[in-house]
PDB file of C-alpha atoms in Angstrom:
ATOM      1  CA  UNK A  72     -33.373  54.035  -4.526  1.00 43.00           C
ATOM      2  CA  UNK A  73     -31.446  54.876  -7.627  1.00 44.00           C
ATOM      3  CA  UNK A  74     -29.694  58.785  -8.261  1.00 46.00           C
ATOM      4  CA  UNK A  75     -30.673  60.701 -10.343  1.00 46.00           C
ATOM      5  CA  UNK A  76     -28.498  61.704 -13.023  1.00 48.00           C
ATOM      6  CA  UNK A  77     -29.250  65.413 -14.720  1.00 47.00           C
ATOM      7  CA  UNK A  78     -27.409  66.415 -17.679  1.00 47.00           C
ATOM      8  CA  UNK A  79     -27.039  70.225 -16.165  1.00 48.00           C
ATOM      9  CA  UNK A  80     -25.154  68.153 -13.268  1.00 44.00           C
ATOM     10  CA  UNK A  81     -22.801  66.388 -15.394  1.00 47.00           C
ATOM     11  CA  UNK A  82     -22.672  69.667 -17.847  1.00 47.00           C
ATOM     12  CA  UNK A  83     -20.389  71.220 -14.941  1.00 44.00           C
ATOM     13  CA  UNK A  84     -18.689  67.518 -13.248  1.00 47.00           C
ATOM     14  CA  UNK A  85     -17.208  67.617 -17.525  1.00 47.00           C
ATOM     15  CA  UNK A  86     -16.261  71.403 -16.824  1.00 47.00           C
ATOM     16  CA  UNK A  87     -14.806  71.674 -13.758  1.00 46.00           C
ATOM     17  CA  UNK A  88     -12.731  67.849 -15.016  1.00 44.00           C
ATOM     18  CA  UNK A  89     -11.967  68.920 -18.565  1.00 45.00           C
ATOM     19  CA  UNK A  90     -10.400  72.092 -17.086  1.00 42.00           C
ATOM     20  CA  UNK A  91      -7.900  71.409 -14.769  1.00 40.00           C
ATOM     21  CA  UNK A  92      -4.755  70.735 -15.280  1.00 33.00           C
ATOM     22  CA  UNK A  93      -2.032  68.821 -12.984  1.00 34.00           C
ATOM     23  CA  UNK A  94      -2.587  67.939  -9.405  1.00 32.00           C
ATOM     24  CA  UNK A  95      -4.611  70.693  -6.522  1.00 29.00           C
ATOM     25  CA  UNK A  96      -1.855  70.372  -3.283  1.00 27.00           C
ATOM     26  CA  UNK A  97      -3.118  71.476  -0.383  1.00 29.00           C
ATOM     27  CA  UNK A  98      -0.523  73.715   1.809  1.00 26.00           C
ATOM     28  CA  UNK A  99      -1.116  73.544   5.475  1.00 24.00           C
ATOM     29  CA  UNK A 100      -0.387  77.268   7.725  1.00 24.00           C
ATOM     30  CA  UNK A 101       0.081  76.304  10.975  1.00 27.00           C
ATOM     31  CA  UNK A 102       0.175  79.240  13.266  1.00 33.00           C
ATOM     32  CA  UNK A 103       0.016  80.103  16.782  1.00 34.00           C
ATOM     33  CA  UNK A 104       0.331  82.877  19.309  1.00 34.00           C
ATOM     34  CA  UNK A 105       3.228  85.338  19.488  1.00 38.00           C
ATOM     35  CA  UNK A 106       4.686  82.066  16.829  1.00 39.00           C
ATOM     36  CA  UNK A 107       4.139  79.516  19.360  1.00 39.00           C
ATOM     37  CA  UNK A 108       3.237  76.373  17.771  1.00 36.00           C
ATOM     38  CA  UNK A 109      -0.872  75.220  18.511  1.00 41.00           C
ATOM     39  CA  UNK A 110      -2.071  71.392  17.539  1.00 43.00           C
ATOM     40  CA  UNK A 111      -5.286  71.377  17.051  1.00 44.00           C
ATOM     41  CA  UNK A 112      -7.504  69.712  18.106  1.00 44.00           C
ATOM     42  CA  UNK A 113      -7.917  65.798  16.341  1.00 47.00           C
ATOM     43  CA  UNK A 114     -11.705  65.045  14.817  1.00 45.00           C
ATOM     44  CA  UNK A 115     -13.211  62.030  15.403  1.00 40.00           C
ATOM     45  CA  UNK A 116     -13.700  60.458  12.319  1.00 41.00           C
ATOM     46  CA  UNK A 117     -16.274  60.146  10.885  1.00 42.00           C
ATOM     47  CA  UNK A 118     -17.483  56.502  10.849  1.00 42.00           C
ATOM     48  CA  UNK A 119     -17.511  54.770   7.809  1.00 47.00           C
ATOM     49  CA  UNK A 120     -21.222  52.403   7.167  1.00 50.00           C
ATOM     50  CA  UNK A 121     -19.638  49.067   5.061  1.00 54.00           C
ATOM     51  CA  UNK A 122     -22.079  47.936   2.799  1.00 58.00           C
ATOM     52  CA  UNK A 123     -19.929  45.095   1.265  1.00 72.00           C
ATOM     53  CA  UNK A 124     -17.162  44.910  -1.354  1.00 87.00           C
ATOM     54  CA  UNK A 125     -15.430  47.766  -2.448  1.00 92.00           C
ATOM     55  CA  UNK A 126     -14.735  47.413  -5.579  1.00 94.00           C
ATOM     56  CA  UNK A 127     -12.618  48.945  -8.740  1.00 96.00           C
ATOM     57  CA  UNK A 128     -14.979  51.209 -10.442  1.00 97.00           C
ATOM     58  CA  UNK A 129     -13.117  50.785 -14.257  1.00 97.00           C
ATOM     59  CA  UNK A 130     -14.154  47.654 -15.132  1.00 96.00           C
ATOM     60  CA  UNK A 131     -17.945  48.480 -14.042  1.00 97.00           C
ATOM     61  CA  UNK A 132     -17.945  50.993 -16.532  1.00 98.00           C
ATOM     62  CA  UNK A 133     -16.033  49.586 -18.969  1.00 96.00           C
ATOM     63  CA  UNK A 134     -18.900  46.917 -19.210  1.00 96.00           C
ATOM     64  CA  UNK A 135     -21.278  49.564 -18.748  1.00 98.00           C
ATOM     65  CA  UNK A 136     -20.374  51.603 -21.932  1.00 98.00           C
ATOM     66  CA  UNK A 137     -19.553  47.630 -24.467  1.00 96.00           C
ATOM     67  CA  UNK A 138     -22.880  46.588 -23.506  1.00 96.00           C
ATOM     68  CA  UNK A 139     -23.927  50.465 -25.259  1.00 95.00           C
ATOM     69  CA  UNK A 140     -22.259  49.153 -28.154  1.00 93.00           C
ATOM     70  CA  UNK A 141     -24.709  47.252 -30.724  1.00 89.00           C
ATOM     71  CA  UNK A 142     -22.577  43.819 -32.215  1.00 88.00           C
ATOM     72  CA  UNK A 143     -23.924  40.794 -34.504  1.00 85.00           C
ATOM     73  CA  UNK A 144     -23.993  37.362 -34.024  1.00 85.00           C
ATOM     74  CA  UNK A 145     -22.106  39.228 -30.672  1.00 86.00           C
ATOM     75  CA  UNK A 146     -19.470  40.352 -32.735  1.00 89.00           C
ATOM     76  CA  UNK A 147     -18.702  44.289 -33.287  1.00 91.00           C
ATOM     77  CA  UNK A 148     -18.656  44.892 -37.128  1.00 90.00           C
ATOM     78  CA  UNK A 149     -16.292  47.902 -39.046  1.00 91.00           C
ATOM     79  CA  UNK A 150     -18.764  48.466 -41.442  1.00 89.00           C
ATOM     80  CA  UNK A 151     -22.393  48.983 -39.895  1.00 91.00           C
ATOM     81  CA  UNK A 152     -20.581  51.057 -37.267  1.00 93.00           C
ATOM     82  CA  UNK A 153     -18.817  53.968 -39.539  1.00 93.00           C
ATOM     83  CA  UNK A 154     -21.502  54.280 -40.919  1.00 92.00           C
ATOM     84  CA  UNK A 155     -23.229  54.395 -38.304  1.00 93.00           C
ATOM     85  CA  UNK A 156     -20.590  57.080 -37.052  1.00 94.00           C
ATOM     86  CA  UNK A 157     -21.196  59.121 -40.298  1.00 93.00           C
ATOM     87  CA  UNK A 158     -24.781  59.757 -39.314  1.00 92.00           C
ATOM     88  CA  UNK A 159     -24.405  60.447 -35.907  1.00 92.00           C
ATOM     89  CA  UNK A 160     -21.830  63.400 -36.501  1.00 90.00           C
ATOM     90  CA  UNK A 161     -23.654  64.594 -39.425  1.00 88.00           C
ATOM     91  CA  UNK A 162     -21.002  63.691 -42.397  1.00 90.00           C
ATOM     92  CA  UNK A 163     -23.150  61.592 -44.679  1.00 90.00           C
ATOM     93  CA  UNK A 164     -26.998  61.324 -45.352  1.00 90.00           C
ATOM     94  CA  UNK A 165     -29.356  59.099 -45.389  1.00 88.00           C
ATOM     95  CA  UNK A 166     -29.080  58.764 -49.269  1.00 89.00           C
ATOM     96  CA  UNK A 167     -25.748  58.334 -49.061  1.00 91.00           C
ATOM     97  CA  UNK A 168     -25.515  55.325 -46.277  1.00 89.00           C
ATOM     98  CA  UNK A 169     -27.859  53.496 -48.342  1.00 88.00           C
ATOM     99  CA  UNK A 170     -25.875  53.811 -51.203  1.00 89.00           C
ATOM    100  CA  UNK A 171     -22.530  52.296 -49.060  1.00 87.00           C
ATOM    101  CA  UNK A 172     -24.193  49.564 -48.153  1.00 86.00           C
ATOM    102  CA  UNK A 173     -26.868  48.503 -50.939  1.00 87.00           C
ATOM    103  CA  UNK A 174     -23.065  48.312 -52.859  1.00 88.00           C
ATOM    104  CA  UNK A 175     -22.148  46.055 -49.820  1.00 84.00           C
ATOM    105  CA  UNK A 176     -24.936  43.502 -50.920  1.00 85.00           C
ATOM    106  CA  UNK A 177     -27.426  45.530 -48.237  1.00 84.00           C
ATOM    107  CA  UNK A 178     -30.580  45.817 -48.058  1.00 82.00           C
ATOM    108  CA  UNK A 179     -31.912  48.574 -46.015  1.00 83.00           C
ATOM    109  CA  UNK A 180     -35.575  48.948 -47.562  1.00 81.00           C
ATOM    110  CA  UNK A 181     -36.778  45.685 -44.636  1.00 81.00           C
ATOM    111  CA  UNK A 182     -34.954  47.063 -42.303  1.00 86.00           C
ATOM    112  CA  UNK A 183     -36.955  47.485 -39.127  1.00 87.00           C
ATOM    113  CA  UNK A 184     -36.635  50.980 -36.334  1.00 85.00           C
ATOM    114  CA  UNK A 185     -35.982  48.606 -33.469  1.00 85.00           C
ATOM    115  CA  UNK A 186     -34.685  45.359 -32.327  1.00 83.00           C
ATOM    116  CA  UNK A 187     -32.390  44.690 -35.555  1.00 83.00           C
ATOM    117  CA  UNK A 188     -28.736  44.996 -35.598  1.00 79.00           C
ATOM    118  CA  UNK A 189     -28.783  47.730 -38.511  1.00 85.00           C
ATOM    119  CA  UNK A 190     -31.963  49.392 -36.725  1.00 88.00           C
ATOM    120  CA  UNK A 191     -29.796  52.723 -36.251  1.00 89.00           C
ATOM    121  CA  UNK A 192     -28.949  52.588 -39.962  1.00 89.00           C
ATOM    122  CA  UNK A 193     -32.703  53.439 -39.982  1.00 87.00           C
ATOM    123  CA  UNK A 194     -33.511  54.893 -36.547  1.00 82.00           C
ATOM    124  CA  UNK A 195     -34.149  59.058 -36.864  1.00 77.00           C
ATOM    125  CA  UNK A 196     -33.291  59.198 -33.376  1.00 83.00           C
ATOM    126  CA  UNK A 197     -30.099  60.338 -32.879  1.00 90.00           C
ATOM    127  CA  UNK A 198     -29.215  60.246 -29.764  1.00 93.00           C
ATOM    128  CA  UNK A 199     -29.317  56.581 -30.169  1.00 92.00           C
ATOM    129  CA  UNK A 200     -26.731  56.854 -32.651  1.00 93.00           C
ATOM    130  CA  UNK A 201     -24.636  59.417 -31.168  1.00 96.00           C
ATOM    131  CA  UNK A 202     -24.506  56.573 -27.865  1.00 96.00           C
ATOM    132  CA  UNK A 203     -23.525  53.920 -30.161  1.00 95.00           C
ATOM    133  CA  UNK A 204     -21.408  55.234 -32.392  1.00 96.00           C
ATOM    134  CA  UNK A 205     -19.500  56.995 -28.279  1.00 97.00           C
ATOM    135  CA  UNK A 206     -19.349  53.101 -26.764  1.00 97.00           C
ATOM    136  CA  UNK A 207     -18.323  51.585 -30.077  1.00 97.00           C
ATOM    137  CA  UNK A 208     -15.596  53.975 -30.077  1.00 97.00           C
ATOM    138  CA  UNK A 209     -14.471  53.907 -26.640  1.00 97.00           C
ATOM    139  CA  UNK A 210     -14.000  50.120 -26.746  1.00 97.00           C
ATOM    140  CA  UNK A 211     -12.050  50.648 -29.965  1.00 96.00           C
ATOM    141  CA  UNK A 212      -8.883  50.749 -27.373  1.00 96.00           C
ATOM    142  CA  UNK A 213      -9.742  47.183 -25.969  1.00 93.00           C
ATOM    143  CA  UNK A 214      -9.041  44.752 -28.813  1.00 92.00           C
ATOM    144  CA  UNK A 215      -6.330  44.224 -30.958  1.00 93.00           C
ATOM    145  CA  UNK A 216      -5.722  46.172 -33.910  1.00 93.00           C
ATOM    146  CA  UNK A 217      -6.202  44.485 -37.281  1.00 91.00           C
ATOM    147  CA  UNK A 218      -2.619  44.315 -39.705  1.00 91.00           C
ATOM    148  CA  UNK A 219      -5.507  46.530 -42.281  1.00 90.00           C
ATOM    149  CA  UNK A 220      -5.506  49.746 -39.997  1.00 92.00           C
ATOM    150  CA  UNK A 221      -1.903  50.134 -40.800  1.00 92.00           C
ATOM    151  CA  UNK A 222      -0.488  47.504 -43.170  1.00 91.00           C
ATOM    152  CA  UNK A 223      -0.299  47.106 -46.890  1.00 90.00           C
ATOM    153  CA  UNK A 224       0.250  44.472 -49.044  1.00 84.00           C
ATOM    154  CA  UNK A 225       3.197  45.102 -51.507  1.00 83.00           C
ATOM    155  CA  UNK A 226       4.128  42.777 -53.878  1.00 74.00           C
ATOM    156  CA  UNK A 227       8.437  41.759 -53.870  1.00 73.00           C
ATOM    157  CA  UNK A 228      10.489  40.252 -56.345  1.00 68.00           C
ATOM    158  CA  UNK A 229      12.022  36.618 -55.424  1.00 68.00           C
ATOM    159  CA  UNK A 230      13.906  35.811 -58.965  1.00 64.00           C
ATOM    160  CA  UNK A 231      13.168  37.093 -62.449  1.00 63.00           C
ATOM    161  CA  UNK A 232      10.141  35.172 -62.579  1.00 68.00           C
ATOM    162  CA  UNK A 233       8.274  34.618 -58.567  1.00 71.00           C
ATOM    163  CA  UNK A 234       7.001  36.970 -56.964  1.00 70.00           C
ATOM    164  CA  UNK A 235       5.409  37.179 -52.802  1.00 72.00           C
ATOM    165  CA  UNK A 236       3.083  39.187 -51.555  1.00 78.00           C
ATOM    166  CA  UNK A 237       3.746  40.346 -47.973  1.00 81.00           C
ATOM    167  CA  UNK A 238       2.842  42.951 -45.869  1.00 82.00           C
ATOM    168  CA  UNK A 239       4.359  46.011 -44.729  1.00 89.00           C
ATOM    169  CA  UNK A 240       3.986  48.750 -42.148  1.00 91.00           C
ATOM    170  CA  UNK A 241       2.957  52.526 -44.629  1.00 92.00           C
ATOM    171  CA  UNK A 242       4.085  55.324 -42.485  1.00 93.00           C
ATOM    172  CA  UNK A 243       1.801  57.827 -43.001  1.00 93.00           C
ATOM    173  CA  UNK A 244      -1.374  54.928 -42.300  1.00 94.00           C
ATOM    174  CA  UNK A 245       0.516  53.782 -39.085  1.00 95.00           C
ATOM    175  CA  UNK A 246       0.879  57.865 -37.388  1.00 95.00           C
ATOM    176  CA  UNK A 247      -2.462  58.072 -38.560  1.00 95.00           C
ATOM    177  CA  UNK A 248      -3.262  54.706 -36.294  1.00 96.00           C
ATOM    178  CA  UNK A 249      -1.780  55.988 -32.758  1.00 96.00           C
ATOM    179  CA  UNK A 250      -2.598  58.975 -32.826  1.00 96.00           C
ATOM    180  CA  UNK A 251      -5.940  57.743 -33.104  1.00 96.00           C
ATOM    181  CA  UNK A 252      -4.882  54.971 -30.145  1.00 97.00           C
ATOM    182  CA  UNK A 253      -3.764  57.248 -27.876  1.00 97.00           C
ATOM    183  CA  UNK A 254      -6.758  60.076 -28.237  1.00 97.00           C
ATOM    184  CA  UNK A 255      -8.900  58.034 -28.018  1.00 97.00           C
ATOM    185  CA  UNK A 256      -7.469  55.513 -24.566  1.00 97.00           C
ATOM    186  CA  UNK A 257      -7.074  59.790 -23.120  1.00 97.00           C
ATOM    187  CA  UNK A 258     -10.582  60.207 -23.733  1.00 97.00           C
ATOM    188  CA  UNK A 259     -11.424  57.071 -22.411  1.00 98.00           C
ATOM    189  CA  UNK A 260      -9.873  58.131 -18.966  1.00 97.00           C
ATOM    190  CA  UNK A 261     -10.891  61.356 -18.670  1.00 97.00           C
ATOM    191  CA  UNK A 262     -14.390  60.647 -19.119  1.00 97.00           C
ATOM    192  CA  UNK A 263     -14.086  57.042 -16.547  1.00 98.00           C
ATOM    193  CA  UNK A 264     -12.798  59.076 -14.540  1.00 98.00           C
ATOM    194  CA  UNK A 265     -15.678  61.241 -13.929  1.00 97.00           C
ATOM    195  CA  UNK A 266     -18.616  58.486 -13.937  1.00 98.00           C
ATOM    196  CA  UNK A 267     -16.679  57.327 -11.590  1.00 98.00           C
ATOM    197  CA  UNK A 268     -16.568  59.714  -9.712  1.00 97.00           C
ATOM    198  CA  UNK A 269     -20.039  60.181  -9.416  1.00 98.00           C
ATOM    199  CA  UNK A 270     -20.876  56.912  -9.525  1.00 97.00           C
ATOM    200  CA  UNK A 271     -18.989  56.503  -5.809  1.00 96.00           C
ATOM    201  CA  UNK A 272     -21.314  59.390  -4.361  1.00 96.00           C
ATOM    202  CA  UNK A 273     -24.202  56.411  -4.245  1.00 95.00           C
ATOM    203  CA  UNK A 274     -22.170  53.872  -1.760  1.00 93.00           C
ATOM    204  CA  UNK A 275     -24.484  50.950  -1.186  1.00 91.00           C
ATOM    205  CA  UNK A 276     -25.264  49.444  -4.843  1.00 94.00           C
ATOM    206  CA  UNK A 277     -25.828  46.331  -6.716  1.00 93.00           C
ATOM    207  CA  UNK A 278     -23.284  45.010  -9.311  1.00 94.00           C
ATOM    208  CA  UNK A 279     -25.480  45.751 -11.790  1.00 96.00           C
ATOM    209  CA  UNK A 280     -27.375  48.550  -9.892  1.00 96.00           C
ATOM    210  CA  UNK A 281     -24.029  50.398 -10.994  1.00 97.00           C
ATOM    211  CA  UNK A 282     -23.510  49.529 -14.123  1.00 97.00           C
ATOM    212  CA  UNK A 283     -26.967  51.141 -15.168  1.00 98.00           C
ATOM    213  CA  UNK A 284     -26.027  54.057 -13.501  1.00 98.00           C
ATOM    214  CA  UNK A 285     -22.599  54.344 -16.172  1.00 98.00           C
ATOM    215  CA  UNK A 286     -24.800  54.121 -18.435  1.00 98.00           C
ATOM    216  CA  UNK A 287     -26.989  57.015 -17.703  1.00 98.00           C
ATOM    217  CA  UNK A 288     -24.173  58.888 -17.402  1.00 98.00           C
ATOM    218  CA  UNK A 289     -22.623  57.113 -20.769  1.00 98.00           C
ATOM    219  CA  UNK A 290     -25.941  58.246 -22.856  1.00 97.00           C
ATOM    220  CA  UNK A 291     -26.220  61.855 -21.386  1.00 97.00           C
ATOM    221  CA  UNK A 292     -22.047  62.596 -21.298  1.00 97.00           C
ATOM    222  CA  UNK A 293     -21.462  60.516 -24.796  1.00 97.00           C
ATOM    223  CA  UNK A 294     -21.726  64.027 -27.166  1.00 96.00           C
ATOM    224  CA  UNK A 295     -19.013  65.611 -25.599  1.00 96.00           C
ATOM    225  CA  UNK A 296     -16.780  62.197 -25.305  1.00 97.00           C
ATOM    226  CA  UNK A 297     -17.876  62.500 -29.014  1.00 96.00           C
ATOM    227  CA  UNK A 298     -16.941  66.053 -29.210  1.00 95.00           C
ATOM    228  CA  UNK A 299     -13.606  65.291 -26.831  1.00 95.00           C
ATOM    229  CA  UNK A 300     -12.348  63.233 -29.231  1.00 96.00           C
ATOM    230  CA  UNK A 301     -12.360  65.106 -31.990  1.00 93.00           C
ATOM    231  CA  UNK A 302     -10.419  67.900 -30.204  1.00 94.00           C
ATOM    232  CA  UNK A 303      -7.421  65.702 -28.418  1.00 94.00           C
ATOM    233  CA  UNK A 304      -6.898  64.692 -32.116  1.00 94.00           C
ATOM    234  CA  UNK A 305      -6.851  67.694 -33.489  1.00 91.00           C
ATOM    235  CA  UNK A 306      -4.441  69.655 -30.423  1.00 88.00           C
ATOM    236  CA  UNK A 307      -1.589  66.666 -31.077  1.00 78.00           C
ATOM    237  CA  UNK A 308      -0.691  67.177 -34.533  1.00 80.00           C
ATOM    238  CA  UNK A 309       3.627  67.776 -34.215  1.00 86.00           C
ATOM    239  CA  UNK A 310       3.680  64.582 -31.798  1.00 92.00           C
ATOM    240  CA  UNK A 311       5.971  61.800 -32.391  1.00 95.00           C
ATOM    241  CA  UNK A 312       5.183  58.055 -31.469  1.00 96.00           C
ATOM    242  CA  UNK A 313       7.502  54.539 -31.793  1.00 96.00           C
ATOM    243  CA  UNK A 314       5.533  51.121 -32.444  1.00 96.00           C
ATOM    244  CA  UNK A 315       7.874  48.669 -29.913  1.00 97.00           C
ATOM    245  CA  UNK A 316       5.328  45.481 -30.424  1.00 95.00           C
ATOM    246  CA  UNK A 317       3.107  44.070 -32.997  1.00 94.00           C
ATOM    247  CA  UNK A 318       1.625  40.351 -32.427  1.00 92.00           C
ATOM    248  CA  UNK A 319      -1.055  37.802 -31.972  1.00 90.00           C
ATOM    249  CA  UNK A 320      -1.182  39.136 -28.246  1.00 92.00           C
ATOM    250  CA  UNK A 321       0.606  42.147 -27.763  1.00 94.00           C
ATOM    251  CA  UNK A 322       0.198  45.775 -28.966  1.00 97.00           C
ATOM    252  CA  UNK A 323       1.966  48.601 -27.393  1.00 97.00           C
ATOM    253  CA  UNK A 324       3.834  52.154 -28.518  1.00 97.00           C
ATOM    254  CA  UNK A 325       4.814  55.226 -26.735  1.00 98.00           C
ATOM    255  CA  UNK A 326       5.253  59.000 -27.201  1.00 97.00           C
ATOM    256  CA  UNK A 327       7.424  61.605 -27.287  1.00 96.00           C
ATOM    257  CA  UNK A 328       4.550  63.179 -24.630  1.00 95.00           C
ATOM    258  CA  UNK A 329       5.010  60.732 -21.885  1.00 96.00           C
ATOM    259  CA  UNK A 330       2.387  58.289 -23.462  1.00 97.00           C
ATOM    260  CA  UNK A 331       3.177  54.942 -23.056  1.00 98.00           C
ATOM    261  CA  UNK A 332      -0.261  52.987 -24.491  1.00 98.00           C
ATOM    262  CA  UNK A 333       0.004  48.622 -24.957  1.00 97.00           C
ATOM    263  CA  UNK A 334      -2.796  46.220 -25.099  1.00 96.00           C
ATOM    264  CA  UNK A 335      -2.140  42.400 -24.341  1.00 93.00           C
ATOM    265  CA  UNK A 336      -3.471  40.319 -22.534  1.00 90.00           C
ATOM    266  CA  UNK A 337      -4.645  42.093 -19.307  1.00 89.00           C
ATOM    267  CA  UNK A 338      -6.220  44.398 -21.378  1.00 92.00           C
ATOM    268  CA  UNK A 339      -6.078  47.996 -21.682  1.00 95.00           C
ATOM    269  CA  UNK A 340      -2.880  50.229 -20.368  1.00 97.00           C
ATOM    270  CA  UNK A 341      -2.035  53.618 -20.630  1.00 97.00           C
ATOM    271  CA  UNK A 342       0.284  55.067 -18.607  1.00 97.00           C
ATOM    272  CA  UNK A 343       1.658  59.341 -18.468  1.00 97.00           C
ATOM    273  CA  UNK A 344       5.063  59.443 -17.414  1.00 95.00           C
ATOM    274  CA  UNK A 345       5.173  56.441 -15.593  1.00 94.00           C
ATOM    275  CA  UNK A 346       1.880  56.796 -13.575  1.00 96.00           C
ATOM    276  CA  UNK A 347      -0.975  55.036 -14.208  1.00 96.00           C
ATOM    277  CA  UNK A 348      -3.473  56.628 -16.563  1.00 97.00           C
ATOM    278  CA  UNK A 349      -5.980  54.128 -17.725  1.00 97.00           C
ATOM    279  CA  UNK A 350      -4.943  50.570 -16.502  1.00 92.00           C
ATOM    280  CA  UNK A 351      -4.542  48.038 -13.266  1.00 89.00           C
ATOM    281  CA  UNK A 352      -8.496  49.237 -12.128  1.00 92.00           C
ATOM    282  CA  UNK A 353      -6.758  52.792 -12.166  1.00 96.00           C
ATOM    283  CA  UNK A 354      -7.721  56.363 -13.991  1.00 97.00           C
ATOM    284  CA  UNK A 355      -5.807  59.542 -13.904  1.00 97.00           C
ATOM    285  CA  UNK A 356      -3.405  58.187 -11.415  1.00 96.00           C
ATOM    286  CA  UNK A 357      -6.676  57.064  -9.070  1.00 96.00           C
ATOM    287  CA  UNK A 358      -7.958  53.675  -7.998  1.00 96.00           C
ATOM    288  CA  UNK A 359     -11.946  54.288  -7.791  1.00 97.00           C
ATOM    289  CA  UNK A 360     -13.809  52.047  -5.270  1.00 96.00           C
ATOM    290  CA  UNK A 361     -17.179  51.802  -5.437  1.00 96.00           C
ATOM    291  CA  UNK A 362     -18.906  50.536  -2.384  1.00 93.00           C
ATOM    292  CA  UNK A 363     -21.169  47.267  -3.320  1.00 93.00           C
ATOM    293  CA  UNK A 364     -23.443  45.236  -1.432  1.00 90.00           C
ATOM    294  CA  UNK A 365     -22.166  41.994  -2.523  1.00 83.00           C
ATOM    295  CA  UNK A 366     -23.462  40.173  -0.112  1.00 79.00           C
ATOM    296  CA  UNK A 367     -27.112  39.652   1.399  1.00 73.00           C
ATOM    297  CA  UNK A 368     -27.703  42.633   3.362  1.00 72.00           C
ATOM    298  CA  UNK A 369     -28.736  39.566   6.579  1.00 77.00           C
ATOM    299  CA  UNK A 370     -25.043  38.700   6.531  1.00 75.00           C
ATOM    300  CA  UNK A 371     -23.624  42.008   6.433  1.00 70.00           C
ATOM    301  CA  UNK A 372     -25.622  42.991   9.900  1.00 75.00           C
ATOM    302  CA  UNK A 373     -24.760  40.044  11.535  1.00 78.00           C
ATOM    303  CA  UNK A 374     -21.207  40.339  10.765  1.00 78.00           C
ATOM    304  CA  UNK A 375     -21.600  43.935  11.974  1.00 75.00           C
ATOM    305  CA  UNK A 376     -23.248  43.176  15.513  1.00 79.00           C
ATOM    306  CA  UNK A 377     -20.611  40.354  16.056  1.00 78.00           C
ATOM    307  CA  UNK A 378     -18.128  43.104  15.047  1.00 77.00           C
ATOM    308  CA  UNK A 379     -19.695  45.505  17.932  1.00 79.00           C
ATOM    309  CA  UNK A 380     -20.203  42.488  20.438  1.00 78.00           C
ATOM    310  CA  UNK A 381     -15.669  42.405  20.266  1.00 74.00           C
ATOM    311  CA  UNK A 382     -15.154  46.034  20.431  1.00 68.00           C
ATOM    312  CA  UNK A 383     -13.635  46.613  23.955  1.00 65.00           C
ATOM    313  CA  UNK A 384     -14.926  49.348  25.906  1.00 56.00           C
ATOM    314  CA  UNK A 385     -13.090  53.048  26.627  1.00 56.00           C
ATOM    315  CA  UNK A 386     -12.666  52.932  30.308  1.00 53.00           C
ATOM    316  CA  UNK A 387     -12.559  56.616  31.321  1.00 52.00           C
ATOM    317  CA  UNK A 388     -10.494  58.300  33.873  1.00 52.00           C
ATOM    318  CA  UNK A 389     -10.970  59.751  36.802  1.00 50.00           C
TER     319      UNK A 389
END
């Protein structure tokens, strides 16, 4: 049976996560009578029940969120999703969106409310738009940026009669883009860690079940995620950035508040003061593992049965 998730539980978890600052360091004091050290009896650890294989939660969550993003012919469509997000945030009206798309040769009058790639632009259900927009933004840092994001075409004189067009970095566009990339990556790390924490509470599910539960959680969190991105972007206006690399296979920059953002052949990587913040299966410096029912339960029981036969029996000392 799959666990049920309620918005109240998630809201409490979100507030707990987002208000936590720094690491909590447990301090243990041992005191005995007359100042003598007393060793406390060791507790026998509870036996952990294994359901298969422990797999990192991050790629499961990434795939779940990516599947919530609408595509056109299997590809991201920035024009469509920018209008979906404008509607979801209340930044544009339906009439304004219709005008923008008509200028691009797209007529929404014959688009059905469901089942079409552009249905979100005519569907009146705001929750679907919010989820789609959140998924689109969350996955936007998991691809190489286009040159148009922070570069402009400039015309230079080669000679008196010849001119050439070159791509140059626009400092203002670059600063805005890098700030936005860092903001989204940080929001992803925060929210994905929250989702991973909730998924860990339900061991023994299949990968498909974990993916489904991750999607349910993200749908609940989507409005908070969009607000989180907005707040992070607004709170980091004084940060300075340095672009380190940009090519067909790599994109990397640093910020003066300790972050290193990198995207390459192995996906997105974000580190904070050299701590993996979103990288190699880790979130906020921790690897969240899911106890996945990866193999046939009959096989797991057979292995456990054979292991128990080979376990030596302790002999009682008289």
